[in-house]
């Protein structure tokens, strides 16, 4: 039988934004409910070392997120393993349908659904997803011990993934469509010094090819972005690291979005175009997309939700 749970503040998402919102909303005695979604802990659970979270010169991403979950729980956030499948913002209280059957009603909602990996959109990429094509080096790198691997992209994620994969691979080719990385300088330096990594500038993936039985990647065809020349690059693994898109499915038809789907918030605020709905973290941030900025926005959202509810009272 389906259950209905009412809360003053419903937090959707369990990344740095969601857990920080949980800490602040709990300390404001709002007794928040936080629904974790399909990826408890969010994107940082898919990486290894995090070196820019203040207070730690180095901490493993999954450990940091376990700490944040504990912190939110200790402060009084009720954390629920469920996925919100739809959100009705047309009337108050807002109504969120959980995949478990539970309906969550809330006086205010903090959206912290973050972002998800982007794919190239090739048919052959789709065909070999899970059979040599991956978007998570920490999850799948181990399977490529002693093999040649291709990483696609030129941002922080691609460079970190390439570096991490040298722990397993005999060689990593970083395929980038320009000859300039957009990653942090410190990461670029590490990449350039690593003898196992070879950058391939001005190239894009044209096709992933492989065997049928057993199903697996055998290589990629890469295209020179200027000359159009196609080259064959044999490899066993292809890691796509070309950025992330905001996870806006719950609200894309009701809230204003911009810059490829990021939820618009008012200047210096997490308020959205619907009073009582706040948005924080990578869902709203096309610019910084960092754990610490997401956490900061989670804090802002909880403080703004508290003020909103107090004014309503
Ligand atoms: P996310 O971490 O994206 O979490 C989103 C949450 O929303 C998830 O828990 C998900 O389950 C939940 N969710 C989504 N949809 C639903 C739904 N329908 N119902 C319920 N829940 C839902 N940043 C740094 O500062 N330092 C780093 O070293 C660093 N390394 C990174 C390495 C990698 C490989 C990646 C991919 C990112 C890295 N980042 C790093 C960026 C950082 O991870 C993000 O900026 C940050 O996690 C965003 O936090 P968030 O809370 O907005 O969302
Ligand atoms: P990103 O910074 O958006 O970089 C995406 C890269 O993929 C770019 O180099 C881009 O090329 C390339 N690309 C995009 N679409 C492509 C396509 N269709 N084909 C080929 N290449 C394509 O994404 P990200 O690296 O995932 O980083 C996302 C955010 O998380 C950033 O804010 C980043 O700082 C943060 N992050 C931080 C850390 C850290 O602090 N250590 C680690 C990981 C991620 P162009 O350069 O030509 O546009």
Short mmCIF file of N, CA and C and ligand atoms in Angstrom, two decimals, residues 12-18 35-44 46-47 49-52 82-85 112-116 157 160-161 244 247 250 280-283 289-292 294, ligand 1:
data_model
loop_
_atom_site.label_atom_id
_atom_site.label_comp_id
_atom_site.label_asym_id
_atom_site.label_seq_id
_atom_site.Cartn_x
_atom_site.Cartn_y
_atom_site.Cartn_z
N UNK A 12 15.82 16.75 -2.61
CA UNK A 12 15.92 15.69 -3.62
C UNK A 12 17.36 15.66 -4.13
N UNK A 13 18.09 14.60 -3.76
CA UNK A 13 19.49 14.46 -4.19
C UNK A 13 20.42 14.34 -3.00
N UNK A 14 21.47 13.52 -3.18
CA UNK A 14 22.37 13.23 -2.05
C UNK A 14 23.83 13.47 -2.41
N UNK A 15 24.08 14.49 -3.21
CA UNK A 15 25.45 14.95 -3.44
C UNK A 15 25.81 15.99 -2.39
N UNK A 16 26.91 16.71 -2.60
CA UNK A 16 27.32 17.75 -1.64
C UNK A 16 26.23 18.80 -1.41
N UNK A 17 25.47 19.15 -2.45
CA UNK A 17 24.40 20.16 -2.28
C UNK A 17 23.29 19.61 -1.38
N UNK A 18 22.84 18.40 -1.65
CA UNK A 18 21.74 17.82 -0.88
C UNK A 18 22.11 17.61 0.58
N UNK A 35 15.79 12.52 -0.10
CA UNK A 35 15.68 11.31 -0.93
C UNK A 35 16.94 11.21 -1.78
N UNK A 36 17.61 10.06 -1.68
CA UNK A 36 18.98 9.94 -2.22
C UNK A 36 19.08 9.76 -3.73
N UNK A 37 18.09 9.12 -4.34
CA UNK A 37 18.18 8.89 -5.78
C UNK A 37 19.03 7.69 -6.12
N UNK A 38 19.26 7.52 -7.40
CA UNK A 38 19.90 6.29 -7.90
C UNK A 38 21.40 6.25 -7.57
N UNK A 39 21.97 7.41 -7.27
CA UNK A 39 23.42 7.45 -6.99
C UNK A 39 23.66 8.07 -5.61
N UNK A 40 23.45 7.30 -4.53
CA UNK A 40 23.66 7.88 -3.19
C UNK A 40 25.09 8.44 -3.07
N UNK A 41 25.18 9.71 -2.68
CA UNK A 41 26.50 10.35 -2.58
C UNK A 41 26.86 11.16 -3.82
N UNK A 42 26.17 10.92 -4.92
CA UNK A 42 26.37 11.74 -6.12
C UNK A 42 27.68 11.45 -6.86
N UNK A 43 28.07 12.40 -7.68
CA UNK A 43 29.20 12.20 -8.62
C UNK A 43 30.52 11.87 -7.94
N UNK A 44 30.75 12.39 -6.75
CA UNK A 44 32.06 12.15 -6.12
C UNK A 44 32.27 10.70 -5.73
N UNK A 46 32.10 8.48 -7.81
CA UNK A 46 32.68 7.84 -9.00
C UNK A 46 34.13 8.26 -9.22
N UNK A 47 34.73 8.91 -8.21
CA UNK A 47 36.13 9.32 -8.38
C UNK A 47 36.98 8.79 -7.23
N UNK A 49 40.79 10.30 -5.55
CA UNK A 49 41.25 11.41 -4.69
C UNK A 49 40.53 12.71 -5.01
N UNK A 50 40.08 13.38 -3.95
CA UNK A 50 39.59 14.75 -4.06
C UNK A 50 40.62 15.60 -3.30
N UNK A 51 41.17 16.60 -3.99
CA UNK A 51 42.27 17.36 -3.40
C UNK A 51 41.91 18.82 -3.17
N UNK A 52 40.63 19.15 -3.39
CA UNK A 52 40.26 20.56 -3.24
C UNK A 52 39.04 20.76 -2.35
N UNK A 82 15.35 6.26 -2.06
CA UNK A 82 14.22 6.21 -2.99
C UNK A 82 14.58 7.12 -4.16
N UNK A 83 13.80 7.04 -5.23
CA UNK A 83 14.03 7.90 -6.39
C UNK A 83 12.73 8.66 -6.65
N UNK A 84 12.82 9.95 -6.84
CA UNK A 84 11.62 10.72 -7.16
C UNK A 84 11.37 10.60 -8.67
N UNK A 85 10.18 10.13 -9.02
CA UNK A 85 9.90 9.92 -10.44
C UNK A 85 9.11 11.08 -11.05
N UNK A 112 18.35 19.13 -5.68
CA UNK A 112 19.82 19.00 -5.70
C UNK A 112 20.17 17.74 -6.50
N UNK A 113 19.58 17.65 -7.69
CA UNK A 113 19.71 16.42 -8.48
C UNK A 113 20.98 16.38 -9.34
N UNK A 114 21.79 17.44 -9.28
CA UNK A 114 23.12 17.38 -9.87
C UNK A 114 23.17 17.22 -11.38
N UNK A 115 24.13 16.44 -11.81
CA UNK A 115 24.37 16.29 -13.25
C UNK A 115 24.78 14.84 -13.56
N UNK A 116 24.64 14.49 -14.83
CA UNK A 116 25.02 13.13 -15.27
C UNK A 116 25.94 13.20 -16.48
N UNK A 157 37.79 16.04 -15.77
CA UNK A 157 37.39 14.63 -15.64
C UNK A 157 38.25 13.76 -16.56
N UNK A 160 41.83 13.51 -15.21
CA UNK A 160 41.89 12.67 -14.00
C UNK A 160 41.68 11.20 -14.35
N UNK A 161 40.75 10.95 -15.26
CA UNK A 161 40.48 9.56 -15.63
C UNK A 161 41.69 8.95 -16.33
N UNK A 244 29.24 16.88 -18.29
CA UNK A 244 28.00 16.43 -17.65
C UNK A 244 26.85 17.35 -18.03
N UNK A 247 20.74 17.19 -14.38
CA UNK A 247 19.66 16.20 -14.22
C UNK A 247 18.36 16.95 -13.90
N UNK A 250 12.91 16.29 -13.64
CA UNK A 250 11.72 16.49 -12.79
C UNK A 250 11.07 17.85 -13.03
N UNK A 280 19.89 23.89 -6.09
CA UNK A 280 21.28 24.07 -5.65
C UNK A 280 22.20 23.08 -6.36
N UNK A 281 23.47 23.46 -6.46
CA UNK A 281 24.48 22.53 -6.97
C UNK A 281 24.56 22.50 -8.49
N UNK A 282 25.09 21.40 -9.00
CA UNK A 282 25.35 21.28 -10.44
C UNK A 282 24.08 21.43 -11.29
N UNK A 283 22.93 21.20 -10.71
CA UNK A 283 21.67 21.36 -11.45
C UNK A 283 21.50 22.79 -11.94
N UNK A 289 30.71 24.15 -11.09
CA UNK A 289 30.49 22.70 -10.99
C UNK A 289 31.54 22.01 -10.12
N UNK A 290 31.65 22.48 -8.90
CA UNK A 290 32.60 21.91 -7.93
C UNK A 290 31.83 21.43 -6.71
N UNK A 291 32.46 20.52 -5.96
CA UNK A 291 31.81 20.02 -4.75
C UNK A 291 31.58 21.17 -3.76
N UNK A 292 32.58 22.02 -3.63
CA UNK A 292 32.48 23.06 -2.61
C UNK A 292 31.44 24.12 -2.98
N UNK A 294 28.81 23.50 -4.82
CA UNK A 294 27.51 22.82 -4.67
C UNK A 294 27.10 22.82 -3.20
P1 LIG B 1 25.66 15.36 -7.62
O1 LIG B 1 26.91 15.03 -6.94
O2 LIG B 1 25.56 15.23 -9.10
O3 LIG B 1 24.50 14.48 -6.96
C1 LIG B 1 23.20 14.47 -7.49
C2 LIG B 1 22.34 13.63 -6.60
O4 LIG B 1 20.98 13.74 -7.03
C3 LIG B 1 22.67 12.14 -6.62
O5 LIG B 1 22.70 11.67 -5.30
C4 LIG B 1 21.49 11.50 -7.36
O6 LIG B 1 21.22 10.19 -6.91
C5 LIG B 1 20.38 12.46 -6.98
N1 LIG B 1 19.23 12.44 -7.89
C6 LIG B 1 19.21 12.71 -9.22
N2 LIG B 1 17.96 12.55 -9.70
C7 LIG B 1 17.18 12.19 -8.64
C8 LIG B 1 15.81 11.86 -8.48
N3 LIG B 1 14.99 11.88 -9.53
N4 LIG B 1 15.35 11.51 -7.26
C9 LIG B 1 16.19 11.52 -6.19
N5 LIG B 1 17.49 11.84 -6.28
C10 LIG B 1 17.98 12.15 -7.49
N6 LIG B 1 34.48 18.49 -7.81
C11 LIG B 1 35.41 18.94 -6.96
O7 LIG B 1 35.20 19.97 -6.30
N7 LIG B 1 36.58 18.25 -6.77
C12 LIG B 1 36.86 17.11 -7.41
O8 LIG B 1 37.93 16.54 -7.23
C13 LIG B 1 35.90 16.60 -8.31
N8 LIG B 1 36.13 15.45 -8.96
C14 LIG B 1 35.17 14.97 -9.81
C15 LIG B 1 35.44 13.77 -10.46
C16 LIG B 1 34.49 13.25 -11.32
C17 LIG B 1 34.78 11.95 -12.03
C18 LIG B 1 33.27 13.93 -11.53
C19 LIG B 1 32.23 13.35 -12.44
C20 LIG B 1 33.02 15.14 -10.89
C21 LIG B 1 33.97 15.67 -10.03
N9 LIG B 1 33.77 16.88 -9.38
C22 LIG B 1 34.70 17.35 -8.49
C23 LIG B 1 32.52 17.65 -9.54
C24 LIG B 1 31.59 17.35 -8.32
O9 LIG B 1 31.45 15.95 -8.20
C25 LIG B 1 30.23 17.99 -8.54
O10 LIG B 1 30.39 19.38 -8.73
C26 LIG B 1 29.32 17.76 -7.34
O11 LIG B 1 29.21 16.39 -7.01
C27 LIG B 1 27.91 18.30 -7.59
O12 LIG B 1 27.16 18.08 -6.45
P2 LIG B 1 25.58 18.07 -6.46
O13 LIG B 1 25.17 17.87 -5.05
O14 LIG B 1 25.06 19.25 -7.17
O15 LIG B 1 25.13 16.84 -7.34
#
